[in-house]
């Protein structure tokens, strides 16, 4: 199953209990699951977080993070359409 993360999930994690220096394991876990294809960030969300000027945006600028966590719009759209058809909701 694919889970899509919203900007708020990353921003809140970074600004509260899961800062990069405080819990680096959390950020490695995100990379791991991004590589496994179980979590992704839509391009628009990725761009929103990447536009900042803090440690989180620096992490987002990293090539490894972008390659493993950012999903092309077409892949997400295809999966979203499938989910809508499967559940009958939008």
Coordinates of C-alpha atoms in Angstrom, one line a residue:
X1 CA 0.0 0.0 0.0
X2 CA 1.2 3.5 -0.8
X3 CA 0.9 6.3 1.8
X4 CA 1.2 9.9 0.7
X5 CA 2.6 12.3 3.2
X6 CA 1.5 15.9 3.5
X7 CA 3.8 18.8 4.2
X8 CA 2.4 19.2 7.7
X9 CA 3.5 15.7 8.6
X10 CA 7.2 16.5 7.9
X11 CA 7.1 20.1 9.2
X12 CA 5.5 19.1 12.5
X13 CA 7.8 16.1 13.0
X14 CA 10.8 18.4 12.3
X15 CA 9.7 21.2 14.5
X16 CA 8.6 19.1 17.5
X17 CA 9.8 15.7 18.7
X18 CA 11.5 14.3 15.6
X19 CA 14.1 16.9 14.6
X20 CA 17.0 15.7 12.5
X21 CA 19.6 15.8 15.2
X22 CA 17.2 14.5 17.9
X23 CA 15.9 11.5 16.1
X24 CA 17.9 10.8 12.9
X25 CA 16.4 7.3 12.8
X26 CA 13.0 8.7 11.9
X27 CA 14.4 10.5 8.8
X28 CA 16.3 7.3 7.8
X29 CA 13.1 5.4 8.2
X30 CA 11.4 7.8 5.8
X31 CA 14.1 7.3 3.2
X32 CA 13.9 3.5 3.7
X33 CA 10.1 3.5 3.1
X34 CA 10.4 5.9 0.2
X35 CA 12.9 3.5 -1.5
X36 CA 10.5 0.6 -0.8
X37 CA 7.7 2.5 -2.4
X38 CA 5.4 2.5 0.6
X39 CA 5.5 6.3 1.2
X40 CA 5.9 9.1 -1.2
X41 CA 5.5 12.9 -1.3
X42 CA 3.6 14.4 -4.2
X43 CA 5.7 16.8 -6.2
X44 CA 3.7 19.8 -5.1
X45 CA 4.2 18.9 -1.4
X46 CA 7.8 18.2 -2.0
X47 CA 8.3 21.6 -3.5
X48 CA 6.4 23.3 -0.7
X49 CA 8.7 21.9 2.0
X50 CA 11.9 22.2 -0.1
X51 CA 11.2 26.0 -0.5
X52 CA 12.1 26.6 3.2
X53 CA 15.4 27.7 4.5
X54 CA 16.0 25.4 7.5
X55 CA 17.4 21.9 8.2
X56 CA 14.3 20.2 6.8
X57 CA 14.5 22.0 3.5
X58 CA 18.2 21.1 3.3
X59 CA 17.2 17.4 3.8
X60 CA 14.6 17.8 1.1
X61 CA 17.3 19.2 -1.3
X62 CA 19.4 16.1 -0.9
X63 CA 19.5 14.0 -4.0
X64 CA 18.9 10.8 -2.2
X65 CA 15.8 12.2 -0.4
X66 CA 14.4 13.5 -3.6
X67 CA 15.0 10.3 -5.6
X68 CA 13.5 8.0 -3.0
X69 CA 10.7 10.1 -1.5
X70 CA 9.3 12.3 -4.3
X71 CA 6.9 10.6 -6.6
X72 CA 6.0 11.6 -10.1
X73 CA 2.5 13.0 -10.5
X74 CA 1.5 10.3 -13.0
X75 CA 2.2 7.5 -10.6
X76 CA 0.3 9.1 -7.8
X77 CA -2.6 10.0 -10.0
X78 CA -2.9 6.5 -11.3
X79 CA -2.8 5.0 -7.8
X80 CA -5.3 7.6 -6.5
X81 CA -7.7 6.9 -9.3
X82 CA -7.5 3.2 -8.5
X83 CA -8.1 3.9 -4.8
X84 CA -11.1 6.0 -5.6
X85 CA -12.6 3.3 -7.8
X86 CA -11.8 0.6 -5.2
X87 CA -13.4 2.6 -2.3
X88 CA -16.1 4.5 -4.2
X89 CA -14.9 7.7 -2.6
X90 CA -12.9 10.7 -3.7

